Amino acid sequence: MKFCAACSMPLEKEEFIALHNTDGDFCIYCVDDQKQVKSCEDIFKGGVQYFINEENFSKEYAEKVVRKNMTLLPYWKNNPSACLKGEMLSDEEFKKLFCE
């Protein structure tokens, strides 16, 4: 399965893909109307909001989850952003949350 290069959303259906370029595939939530990848800040805020609304995480915990997730993605390794500096889950906490 493909995943969004900027947020890791599963791209289960072709209509979830808004952009494909040399950096990878990007979902409909991470691409703007001009077919450009949104800013790190916008994608970070969207991810935090998702985890608050869908998983009932506190804002602080959601920020740690999203920050850890985004720093693991190749897109953000190649496009570092100050928005991803700060507290994040440990490798063990992240693995427990998503792999168990």
Short mmCIF file of N, CA and C in Angstrom, two decimals:
data_model
loop_
_atom_site.label_atom_id
_atom_site.label_comp_id
_atom_site.label_asym_id
_atom_site.label_seq_id
_atom_site.Cartn_x
_atom_site.Cartn_y
_atom_site.Cartn_z
N MET A 1 0.84 -1.18 0.00
CA MET A 1 0.00 0.00 0.00
C MET A 1 0.88 1.25 0.00
N LYS A 2 0.41 2.27 -0.67
CA LYS A 2 1.10 3.55 -0.71
C LYS A 2 0.66 4.40 0.49
N PHE A 3 1.56 5.30 0.90
CA PHE A 3 1.28 6.23 1.98
C PHE A 3 1.69 7.63 1.55
N CYS A 4 1.00 8.64 2.09
CA CYS A 4 1.36 10.02 1.80
C CYS A 4 2.77 10.30 2.32
N ALA A 5 3.58 10.90 1.48
CA ALA A 5 4.97 11.19 1.83
C ALA A 5 5.10 12.30 2.87
N ALA A 6 4.03 13.08 3.09
CA ALA A 6 4.10 14.20 4.02
C ALA A 6 3.40 13.94 5.35
N CYS A 7 2.43 13.01 5.38
CA CYS A 7 1.71 12.76 6.63
C CYS A 7 1.54 11.28 6.95
N SER A 8 1.82 10.42 6.02
CA SER A 8 1.71 8.95 6.11
C SER A 8 0.28 8.42 6.06
N MET A 9 -0.66 9.23 5.61
CA MET A 9 -2.03 8.73 5.43
C MET A 9 -2.00 7.59 4.43
N PRO A 10 -2.69 6.48 4.73
CA PRO A 10 -2.78 5.39 3.75
C PRO A 10 -3.50 5.88 2.49
N LEU A 11 -2.93 5.59 1.35
CA LEU A 11 -3.54 5.99 0.07
C LEU A 11 -4.21 4.77 -0.53
N GLU A 12 -5.29 4.35 0.13
CA GLU A 12 -6.00 3.12 -0.21
C GLU A 12 -6.73 3.21 -1.55
N LYS A 13 -7.12 4.41 -1.92
CA LYS A 13 -7.85 4.62 -3.16
C LYS A 13 -7.13 5.68 -3.99
N GLU A 14 -7.20 5.54 -5.29
CA GLU A 14 -6.53 6.48 -6.19
C GLU A 14 -7.00 7.91 -5.97
N GLU A 15 -8.27 8.09 -5.61
CA GLU A 15 -8.78 9.46 -5.42
C GLU A 15 -8.22 10.14 -4.16
N PHE A 16 -7.52 9.41 -3.31
CA PHE A 16 -6.85 10.00 -2.16
C PHE A 16 -5.54 10.67 -2.55
N ILE A 17 -5.02 10.35 -3.73
CA ILE A 17 -3.74 10.90 -4.19
C ILE A 17 -3.99 12.21 -4.94
N ALA A 18 -3.40 13.29 -4.43
CA ALA A 18 -3.58 14.60 -5.06
C ALA A 18 -2.37 15.00 -5.89
N LEU A 19 -1.21 14.40 -5.60
CA LEU A 19 0.01 14.77 -6.29
C LEU A 19 0.98 13.61 -6.26
N HIS A 20 1.64 13.40 -7.39
CA HIS A 20 2.73 12.44 -7.46
C HIS A 20 3.90 13.15 -8.12
N ASN A 21 5.03 13.17 -7.41
CA ASN A 21 6.23 13.76 -8.01
C ASN A 21 7.45 12.98 -7.54
N THR A 22 8.63 13.51 -7.78
CA THR A 22 9.86 12.79 -7.42
C THR A 22 10.01 12.60 -5.91
N ASP A 23 9.29 13.39 -5.11
CA ASP A 23 9.33 13.24 -3.65
C ASP A 23 8.38 12.16 -3.14
N GLY A 24 7.46 11.71 -3.99
CA GLY A 24 6.52 10.67 -3.59
C GLY A 24 5.09 11.00 -3.94
N ASP A 25 4.19 10.28 -3.29
CA ASP A 25 2.75 10.49 -3.46
C ASP A 25 2.24 11.30 -2.27
N PHE A 26 1.33 12.24 -2.55
CA PHE A 26 0.81 13.12 -1.51
C PHE A 26 -0.71 13.07 -1.51
N CYS A 27 -1.28 13.06 -0.31
CA CYS A 27 -2.74 12.94 -0.17
C CYS A 27 -3.45 14.27 -0.41
N ILE A 28 -4.75 14.17 -0.50
CA ILE A 28 -5.61 15.33 -0.73
C ILE A 28 -5.54 16.35 0.40
N TYR A 29 -5.10 15.95 1.58
CA TYR A 29 -5.02 16.87 2.72
C TYR A 29 -3.70 17.63 2.78
N CYS A 30 -2.70 17.14 2.06
CA CYS A 30 -1.36 17.75 2.13
C CYS A 30 -1.01 18.57 0.89
N VAL A 31 -1.95 18.72 -0.03
CA VAL A 31 -1.70 19.44 -1.28
C VAL A 31 -2.72 20.57 -1.40
N ASP A 32 -2.24 21.74 -1.80
CA ASP A 32 -3.14 22.90 -1.93
C ASP A 32 -3.78 22.94 -3.32
N ASP A 33 -4.57 23.96 -3.55
CA ASP A 33 -5.29 24.10 -4.82
C ASP A 33 -4.37 24.31 -6.02
N GLN A 34 -3.14 24.75 -5.78
CA GLN A 34 -2.17 24.95 -6.85
C GLN A 34 -1.32 23.71 -7.08
N LYS A 35 -1.71 22.59 -6.47
CA LYS A 35 -1.00 21.31 -6.59
C LYS A 35 0.42 21.38 -6.02
N GLN A 36 0.56 22.14 -4.93
CA GLN A 36 1.82 22.24 -4.21
C GLN A 36 1.65 21.61 -2.83
N VAL A 37 2.71 20.99 -2.33
CA VAL A 37 2.66 20.44 -0.98
C VAL A 37 2.52 21.60 0.00
N LYS A 38 1.59 21.47 0.94
CA LYS A 38 1.35 22.52 1.93
C LYS A 38 2.56 22.67 2.84
N SER A 39 2.57 23.73 3.60
CA SER A 39 3.67 23.99 4.54
C SER A 39 3.68 22.94 5.64
N CYS A 40 4.84 22.78 6.23
CA CYS A 40 4.98 21.87 7.37
C CYS A 40 3.99 22.25 8.47
N GLU A 41 3.86 23.52 8.73
CA GLU A 41 2.97 23.99 9.78
C GLU A 41 1.53 23.58 9.51
N ASP A 42 1.07 23.75 8.26
CA ASP A 42 -0.31 23.38 7.92
C ASP A 42 -0.53 21.88 8.06
N ILE A 43 0.41 21.09 7.59
CA ILE A 43 0.28 19.63 7.66
C ILE A 43 0.35 19.18 9.11
N PHE A 44 1.25 19.77 9.89
CA PHE A 44 1.36 19.45 11.31
C PHE A 44 0.05 19.74 12.03
N LYS A 45 -0.51 20.94 11.81
CA LYS A 45 -1.77 21.32 12.47
C LYS A 45 -2.90 20.37 12.07
N GLY A 46 -2.95 19.98 10.80
CA GLY A 46 -3.97 19.05 10.34
C GLY A 46 -3.84 17.69 11.01
N GLY A 47 -2.61 17.22 11.15
CA GLY A 47 -2.38 15.94 11.81
C GLY A 47 -2.77 15.97 13.28
N VAL A 48 -2.42 17.05 13.94
CA VAL A 48 -2.79 17.21 15.35
C VAL A 48 -4.30 17.21 15.49
N GLN A 49 -4.98 17.96 14.64
CA GLN A 49 -6.44 18.03 14.69
C GLN A 49 -7.06 16.66 14.45
N TYR A 50 -6.50 15.90 13.51
CA TYR A 50 -6.99 14.55 13.25
C TYR A 50 -6.94 13.70 14.53
N PHE A 51 -5.80 13.67 15.19
CA PHE A 51 -5.65 12.82 16.38
C PHE A 51 -6.49 13.30 17.55
N ILE A 52 -6.72 14.60 17.65
CA ILE A 52 -7.62 15.12 18.69
C ILE A 52 -9.05 14.66 18.41
N ASN A 53 -9.49 14.82 17.16
CA ASN A 53 -10.87 14.50 16.80
C ASN A 53 -11.14 13.01 16.70
N GLU A 54 -10.25 12.27 16.06
CA GLU A 54 -10.50 10.85 15.76
C GLU A 54 -10.04 9.89 16.85
N GLU A 55 -8.99 10.25 17.56
CA GLU A 55 -8.43 9.34 18.57
C GLU A 55 -8.61 9.86 19.99
N ASN A 56 -9.18 11.08 20.10
CA ASN A 56 -9.44 11.69 21.40
C ASN A 56 -8.16 11.91 22.21
N PHE A 57 -7.06 12.20 21.52
CA PHE A 57 -5.79 12.52 22.18
C PHE A 57 -5.83 13.96 22.67
N SER A 58 -5.10 14.23 23.74
CA SER A 58 -4.94 15.62 24.17
C SER A 58 -4.11 16.34 23.11
N LYS A 59 -4.18 17.66 23.09
CA LYS A 59 -3.42 18.44 22.11
C LYS A 59 -1.93 18.18 22.27
N GLU A 60 -1.44 18.16 23.49
CA GLU A 60 -0.02 17.96 23.74
C GLU A 60 0.45 16.58 23.25
N TYR A 61 -0.35 15.55 23.53
CA TYR A 61 0.01 14.20 23.10
C TYR A 61 -0.05 14.09 21.58
N ALA A 62 -1.10 14.66 20.98
CA ALA A 62 -1.24 14.63 19.52
C ALA A 62 -0.05 15.31 18.85
N GLU A 63 0.42 16.41 19.41
CA GLU A 63 1.59 17.10 18.85
C GLU A 63 2.82 16.20 18.89
N LYS A 64 3.01 15.48 19.98
CA LYS A 64 4.15 14.56 20.10
C LYS A 64 4.06 13.43 19.08
N VAL A 65 2.85 12.91 18.88
CA VAL A 65 2.63 11.83 17.91
C VAL A 65 2.92 12.32 16.50
N VAL A 66 2.35 13.44 16.12
CA VAL A 66 2.49 13.97 14.76
C VAL A 66 3.94 14.37 14.49
N ARG A 67 4.56 15.00 15.46
CA ARG A 67 5.96 15.41 15.27
C ARG A 67 6.85 14.19 15.03
N LYS A 68 6.65 13.13 15.82
CA LYS A 68 7.44 11.91 15.65
C LYS A 68 7.16 11.31 14.28
N ASN A 69 5.91 11.18 13.92
CA ASN A 69 5.52 10.60 12.63
C ASN A 69 6.15 11.36 11.47
N MET A 70 6.01 12.67 11.48
CA MET A 70 6.51 13.46 10.36
C MET A 70 8.04 13.40 10.25
N THR A 71 8.74 13.36 11.38
CA THR A 71 10.20 13.32 11.32
C THR A 71 10.71 11.99 10.75
N LEU A 72 9.87 10.97 10.76
CA LEU A 72 10.26 9.67 10.20
C LEU A 72 10.07 9.58 8.69
N LEU A 73 9.32 10.51 8.13
CA LEU A 73 8.97 10.46 6.71
C LEU A 73 10.08 11.04 5.83
N PRO A 74 10.39 10.36 4.73
CA PRO A 74 11.46 10.83 3.84
C PRO A 74 11.27 12.26 3.36
N TYR A 75 10.02 12.67 3.12
CA TYR A 75 9.79 14.02 2.62
C TYR A 75 10.35 15.06 3.59
N TRP A 76 10.12 14.88 4.89
CA TRP A 76 10.57 15.86 5.87
C TRP A 76 12.05 15.69 6.19
N LYS A 77 12.60 14.52 5.95
CA LYS A 77 14.05 14.35 6.09
C LYS A 77 14.76 15.15 5.00
N ASN A 78 14.14 15.21 3.82
CA ASN A 78 14.72 15.95 2.69
C ASN A 78 14.33 17.43 2.69
N ASN A 79 13.32 17.79 3.47
CA ASN A 79 12.82 19.16 3.55
C ASN A 79 12.64 19.54 5.02
N PRO A 80 13.74 19.64 5.77
CA PRO A 80 13.62 19.90 7.21
C PRO A 80 12.89 21.21 7.50
N SER A 81 12.18 21.20 8.61
CA SER A 81 11.42 22.39 9.00
C SER A 81 11.50 22.59 10.51
N ALA A 82 11.60 23.84 10.91
CA ALA A 82 11.62 24.17 12.33
C ALA A 82 10.33 23.75 13.02
N CYS A 83 9.28 23.59 12.26
CA CYS A 83 7.98 23.20 12.81
C CYS A 83 8.04 21.83 13.48
N LEU A 84 9.02 21.03 13.13
CA LEU A 84 9.12 19.67 13.69
C LEU A 84 10.07 19.58 14.87
N LYS A 85 10.57 20.72 15.34
CA LYS A 85 11.41 20.74 16.53
C LYS A 85 10.52 20.74 17.76
N GLY A 86 10.90 19.99 18.75
CA GLY A 86 10.13 19.96 19.99
C GLY A 86 9.94 18.54 20.49
N GLU A 87 9.14 18.42 21.54
CA GLU A 87 8.91 17.11 22.15
C GLU A 87 8.18 16.18 21.20
N MET A 88 8.59 14.92 21.25
CA MET A 88 7.92 13.90 20.45
C MET A 88 7.96 12.58 21.19
N LEU A 89 7.17 11.63 20.73
CA LEU A 89 7.18 10.30 21.33
C LEU A 89 8.54 9.67 21.13
N SER A 90 8.90 8.78 22.05
CA SER A 90 10.12 7.99 21.87
C SER A 90 9.84 6.93 20.81
N ASP A 91 10.89 6.31 20.31
CA ASP A 91 10.72 5.23 19.34
C ASP A 91 9.83 4.14 19.92
N GLU A 92 10.04 3.79 21.17
CA GLU A 92 9.27 2.73 21.82
C GLU A 92 7.79 3.10 21.94
N GLU A 93 7.52 4.34 22.36
CA GLU A 93 6.13 4.79 22.49
C GLU A 93 5.43 4.79 21.13
N PHE A 94 6.13 5.26 20.12
CA PHE A 94 5.56 5.33 18.78
C PHE A 94 5.26 3.93 18.25
N LYS A 95 6.20 3.03 18.42
CA LYS A 95 6.02 1.65 17.95
C LYS A 95 4.84 0.99 18.68
N LYS A 96 4.74 1.21 19.97
CA LYS A 96 3.65 0.63 20.75
C LYS A 96 2.30 1.17 20.27
N LEU A 97 2.25 2.45 19.97
CA LEU A 97 1.01 3.09 19.54
C LEU A 97 0.54 2.57 18.18
N PHE A 98 1.47 2.37 17.23
CA PHE A 98 1.06 2.04 15.88
C PHE A 98 1.32 0.60 15.43
N CYS A 99 2.06 -0.15 16.21
CA CYS A 99 2.41 -1.51 15.77
C CYS A 99 1.80 -2.58 16.65
N GLU A 100 1.05 -2.22 17.65
CA GLU A 100 0.44 -3.25 18.50
C GLU A 100 -1.06 -3.22 18.40
#
